[in-house]
């Protein structure tokens, strides 16, 4: 990755930091949502197998 040599203003730096924080927060929320969905599907699959085995 190539770095640029231009200096960013403090406002531009703050905006970049805020954007990175927002991306981090959204990615964590999506990961939790996916994890909960996977757990829900696992439980649903276990319930179906228990009924099928009976």
Short mmCIF file of N, CA and C in Angstrom, two decimals:
data_model
loop_
_atom_site.label_atom_id
_atom_site.label_comp_id
_atom_site.label_asym_id
_atom_site.label_seq_id
_atom_site.Cartn_x
_atom_site.Cartn_y
_atom_site.Cartn_z
N UNK A 1 0.84 -1.17 0.00
CA UNK A 1 0.00 0.00 0.00
C UNK A 1 0.89 1.24 0.00
N UNK A 2 0.54 2.19 -0.81
CA UNK A 2 1.36 3.39 -0.95
C UNK A 2 0.83 4.49 -0.05
N UNK A 3 1.72 5.10 0.71
CA UNK A 3 1.33 6.20 1.59
C UNK A 3 1.39 7.52 0.84
N UNK A 4 0.46 8.41 1.18
CA UNK A 4 0.52 9.75 0.60
C UNK A 4 1.33 10.63 1.55
N UNK A 5 2.00 11.58 1.01
CA UNK A 5 2.86 12.47 1.79
C UNK A 5 2.14 13.74 2.22
N UNK A 6 0.91 13.95 1.74
CA UNK A 6 0.22 15.18 2.09
C UNK A 6 -0.21 15.15 3.56
N UNK A 7 -0.16 16.29 4.19
CA UNK A 7 -0.56 16.40 5.59
C UNK A 7 -2.06 16.65 5.65
N UNK A 8 -2.72 15.96 6.53
CA UNK A 8 -4.16 16.15 6.70
C UNK A 8 -4.40 17.13 7.84
N UNK A 9 -5.46 17.91 7.70
CA UNK A 9 -5.82 18.85 8.76
C UNK A 9 -6.37 18.05 9.95
N UNK A 10 -6.36 18.66 11.14
CA UNK A 10 -6.92 17.96 12.30
C UNK A 10 -8.38 17.55 12.09
N UNK A 11 -9.14 18.35 11.38
CA UNK A 11 -10.54 18.02 11.11
C UNK A 11 -10.64 16.78 10.21
N UNK A 12 -9.76 16.71 9.21
CA UNK A 12 -9.75 15.55 8.32
C UNK A 12 -9.33 14.29 9.07
N UNK A 13 -8.34 14.44 9.94
CA UNK A 13 -7.89 13.30 10.76
C UNK A 13 -9.01 12.83 11.67
N UNK A 14 -9.72 13.77 12.29
CA UNK A 14 -10.82 13.43 13.20
C UNK A 14 -11.92 12.71 12.43
N UNK A 15 -12.24 13.20 11.23
CA UNK A 15 -13.27 12.57 10.41
C UNK A 15 -12.88 11.14 10.04
N UNK A 16 -11.61 10.94 9.71
CA UNK A 16 -11.12 9.60 9.38
C UNK A 16 -11.24 8.68 10.60
N UNK A 17 -10.84 9.18 11.75
CA UNK A 17 -10.94 8.39 12.98
C UNK A 17 -12.40 8.04 13.27
N UNK A 18 -13.29 9.02 13.15
CA UNK A 18 -14.71 8.77 13.38
C UNK A 18 -15.26 7.73 12.42
N UNK A 19 -14.84 7.80 11.17
CA UNK A 19 -15.28 6.83 10.17
C UNK A 19 -14.79 5.42 10.53
N UNK A 20 -13.55 5.31 10.93
CA UNK A 20 -13.01 4.00 11.31
C UNK A 20 -13.72 3.44 12.54
N UNK A 21 -14.04 4.30 13.49
CA UNK A 21 -14.78 3.85 14.67
C UNK A 21 -16.16 3.37 14.28
N UNK A 22 -16.82 4.10 13.40
CA UNK A 22 -18.16 3.70 12.95
C UNK A 22 -18.11 2.36 12.23
N UNK A 23 -17.12 2.16 11.40
CA UNK A 23 -16.97 0.88 10.70
C UNK A 23 -16.77 -0.25 11.71
N UNK A 24 -15.97 0.00 12.72
CA UNK A 24 -15.71 -0.99 13.75
C UNK A 24 -16.99 -1.36 14.50
N UNK A 25 -17.76 -0.35 14.88
CA UNK A 25 -19.01 -0.58 15.62
C UNK A 25 -19.99 -1.39 14.77
N UNK A 26 -20.14 -1.00 13.53
CA UNK A 26 -21.08 -1.71 12.64
C UNK A 26 -20.62 -3.15 12.42
N UNK A 27 -19.34 -3.36 12.23
CA UNK A 27 -18.85 -4.72 12.00
C UNK A 27 -19.07 -5.60 13.23
N UNK A 28 -18.89 -5.05 14.43
CA UNK A 28 -19.15 -5.82 15.66
C UNK A 28 -20.63 -6.17 15.77
N UNK A 29 -21.49 -5.22 15.47
CA UNK A 29 -22.94 -5.48 15.54
C UNK A 29 -23.34 -6.55 14.53
N UNK A 30 -22.81 -6.48 13.33
CA UNK A 30 -23.12 -7.49 12.32
C UNK A 30 -22.60 -8.86 12.74
N UNK A 31 -21.42 -8.90 13.34
CA UNK A 31 -20.86 -10.17 13.80
C UNK A 31 -21.73 -10.77 14.89
N UNK A 32 -22.19 -9.96 15.83
CA UNK A 32 -23.08 -10.46 16.89
C UNK A 32 -24.39 -10.97 16.31
N UNK A 33 -24.94 -10.21 15.37
CA UNK A 33 -26.20 -10.61 14.74
C UNK A 33 -26.03 -11.96 14.03
N UNK A 34 -24.95 -12.12 13.31
CA UNK A 34 -24.67 -13.38 12.62
C UNK A 34 -24.49 -14.51 13.62
N UNK A 35 -23.77 -14.24 14.71
CA UNK A 35 -23.56 -15.26 15.73
C UNK A 35 -24.89 -15.69 16.35
N UNK A 36 -25.75 -14.74 16.66
CA UNK A 36 -27.07 -15.07 17.23
C UNK A 36 -27.90 -15.87 16.24
N UNK A 37 -27.83 -15.52 14.97
CA UNK A 37 -28.57 -16.25 13.95
C UNK A 37 -28.06 -17.68 13.85
N UNK A 38 -26.76 -17.85 13.90
CA UNK A 38 -26.18 -19.20 13.82
C UNK A 38 -26.58 -20.03 15.03
N UNK A 39 -26.58 -19.43 16.23
CA UNK A 39 -27.00 -20.14 17.44
C UNK A 39 -28.46 -20.54 17.35
N UNK A 40 -29.28 -19.64 16.84
CA UNK A 40 -30.71 -19.91 16.68
C UNK A 40 -30.92 -21.08 15.71
N UNK A 41 -30.18 -21.08 14.60
CA UNK A 41 -30.29 -22.16 13.63
C UNK A 41 -29.81 -23.48 14.22
N UNK A 42 -28.73 -23.44 15.02
CA UNK A 42 -28.23 -24.65 15.66
C UNK A 42 -29.28 -25.22 16.61
N UNK A 43 -29.91 -24.38 17.42
CA UNK A 43 -30.93 -24.85 18.35
C UNK A 43 -32.12 -25.41 17.58
N UNK A 44 -32.51 -24.74 16.51
CA UNK A 44 -33.63 -25.20 15.70
C UNK A 44 -33.31 -26.56 15.09
N UNK A 45 -32.11 -26.72 14.61
CA UNK A 45 -31.68 -27.99 14.03
C UNK A 45 -31.65 -29.10 15.06
N UNK A 46 -31.23 -28.81 16.28
CA UNK A 46 -31.21 -29.81 17.35
C UNK A 46 -32.62 -30.22 17.71
N UNK A 47 -33.55 -29.28 17.76
CA UNK A 47 -34.94 -29.60 18.07
C UNK A 47 -35.55 -30.49 17.00
N UNK A 48 -35.26 -30.21 15.74
CA UNK A 48 -35.79 -31.03 14.66
C UNK A 48 -35.25 -32.45 14.73
N UNK A 49 -33.96 -32.60 15.02
CA UNK A 49 -33.36 -33.94 15.12
C UNK A 49 -33.97 -34.71 16.29
N UNK A 50 -34.21 -34.04 17.41
CA UNK A 50 -34.80 -34.70 18.57
C UNK A 50 -36.20 -35.22 18.25
N UNK A 51 -36.97 -34.44 17.51
CA UNK A 51 -38.31 -34.87 17.13
C UNK A 51 -38.25 -36.01 16.12
N UNK A 52 -37.34 -35.93 15.19
CA UNK A 52 -37.21 -36.97 14.17
C UNK A 52 -36.77 -38.30 14.78
N UNK A 53 -35.93 -38.27 15.81
CA UNK A 53 -35.42 -39.48 16.43
C UNK A 53 -36.47 -40.19 17.27
N UNK A 54 -37.49 -39.46 17.72
CA UNK A 54 -38.50 -40.03 18.62
C UNK A 54 -39.46 -40.93 17.95
#
